[in-house]
Coordinates of C-alpha atoms in Angstrom, one line a residue:
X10 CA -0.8 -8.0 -7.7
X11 CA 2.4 -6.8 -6.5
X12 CA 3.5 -5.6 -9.8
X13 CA 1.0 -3.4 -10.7
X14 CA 1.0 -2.0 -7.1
X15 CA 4.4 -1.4 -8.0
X16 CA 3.7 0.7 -10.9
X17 CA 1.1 2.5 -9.3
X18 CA 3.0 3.7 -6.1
X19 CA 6.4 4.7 -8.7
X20 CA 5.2 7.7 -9.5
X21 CA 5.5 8.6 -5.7
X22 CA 9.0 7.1 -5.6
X23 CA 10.1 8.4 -9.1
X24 CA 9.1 11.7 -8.0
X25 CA 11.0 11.6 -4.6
X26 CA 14.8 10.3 -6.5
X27 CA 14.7 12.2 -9.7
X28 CA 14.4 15.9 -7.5
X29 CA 16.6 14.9 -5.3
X30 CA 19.2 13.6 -8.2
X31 CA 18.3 17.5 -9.7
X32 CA 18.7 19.5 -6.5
X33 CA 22.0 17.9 -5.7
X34 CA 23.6 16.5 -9.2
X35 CA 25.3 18.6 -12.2
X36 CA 23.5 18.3 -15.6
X37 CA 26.5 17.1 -17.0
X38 CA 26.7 13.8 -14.9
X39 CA 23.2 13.2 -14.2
X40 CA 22.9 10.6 -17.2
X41 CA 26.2 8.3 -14.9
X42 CA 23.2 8.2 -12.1
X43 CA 20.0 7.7 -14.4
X44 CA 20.5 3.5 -14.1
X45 CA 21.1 3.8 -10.4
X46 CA 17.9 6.0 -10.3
X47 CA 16.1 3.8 -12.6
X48 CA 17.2 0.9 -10.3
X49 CA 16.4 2.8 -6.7
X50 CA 13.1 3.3 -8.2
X51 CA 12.2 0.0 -9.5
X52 CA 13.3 -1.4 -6.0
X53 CA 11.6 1.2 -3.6
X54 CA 8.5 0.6 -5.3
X55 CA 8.3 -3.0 -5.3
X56 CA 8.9 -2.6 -1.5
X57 CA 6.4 -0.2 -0.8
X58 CA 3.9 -2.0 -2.9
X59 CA 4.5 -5.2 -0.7
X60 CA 4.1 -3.4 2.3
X61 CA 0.9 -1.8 1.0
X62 CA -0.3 -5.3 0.0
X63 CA 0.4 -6.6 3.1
X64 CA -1.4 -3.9 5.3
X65 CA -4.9 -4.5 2.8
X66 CA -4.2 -8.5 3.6
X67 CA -4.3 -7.2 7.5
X68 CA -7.1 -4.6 7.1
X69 CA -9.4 -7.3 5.3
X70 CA -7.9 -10.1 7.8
X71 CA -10.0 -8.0 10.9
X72 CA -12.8 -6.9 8.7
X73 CA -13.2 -11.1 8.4
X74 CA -12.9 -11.8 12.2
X75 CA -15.2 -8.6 13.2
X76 CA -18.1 -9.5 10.5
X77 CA -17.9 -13.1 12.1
X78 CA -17.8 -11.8 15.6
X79 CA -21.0 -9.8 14.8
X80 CA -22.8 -12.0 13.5
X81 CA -21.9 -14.4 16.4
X82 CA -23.1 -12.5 18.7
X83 CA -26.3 -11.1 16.3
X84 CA -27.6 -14.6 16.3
X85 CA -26.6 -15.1 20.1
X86 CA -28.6 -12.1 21.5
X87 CA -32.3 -12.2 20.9
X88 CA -33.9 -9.1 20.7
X89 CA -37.6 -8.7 21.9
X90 CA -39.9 -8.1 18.9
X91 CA -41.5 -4.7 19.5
X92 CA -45.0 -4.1 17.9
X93 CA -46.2 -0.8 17.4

C-alpha cells in the first residue's frame, strides 16, 4: 500500500527536485546530481505516501466512531410514527 502510494505521489516530488536541479545546476554537471535526485525522490515519496496513508487510516478511524455513534443514538431515540 505504501509503495504504490509512493509511486503515485512521485510525480509530485520528481517534479518539485528535477526544476529545482535545472534552475540552479549547469547542464554539464547535472548528470554528478541525477543519483542524489533519483535518491531525494525515492525518499520524499515514500514519506509523503506514509503520511498520506496515515491521514486516510485517521479519516476512516472517525468515519468508524461517528457511524457507531449514530447509530447509537438512532436506536436510542424513538421517534413518534407520524401518519398522514
Amino acid at each position: 500500500n505504501l509503495v504504490f502510494g509512493a509511486y503515485l505521489i512521485s510525480i509530485i516530488c520528481d517534479t518539485l527536485v528535477y526544476e529545482y536541479l535545472n534552475t540552479n545546476i549547469v547542464f554539464k554537471e547535472r548528470i554528478f546530481y541525477a543519483p542524489l535526485c533519483v535518491l531525494i525522490v525515492f525518499i520524499s515519496s515514500l514519506i509523503l505516501s506514509y503520511f498520506a496513508n496515515l491521514i486516510t487510516k485517521l479519516i476512516m478511524l472517525i468515519i468508524k466512531k461517528l457511524y457507531v455513534l449514530f447509530k447509537y443514538l438512532k436506536n436510542k431515540i424513538k421517534y413518534p410514527k407520524i401518519i398522514f
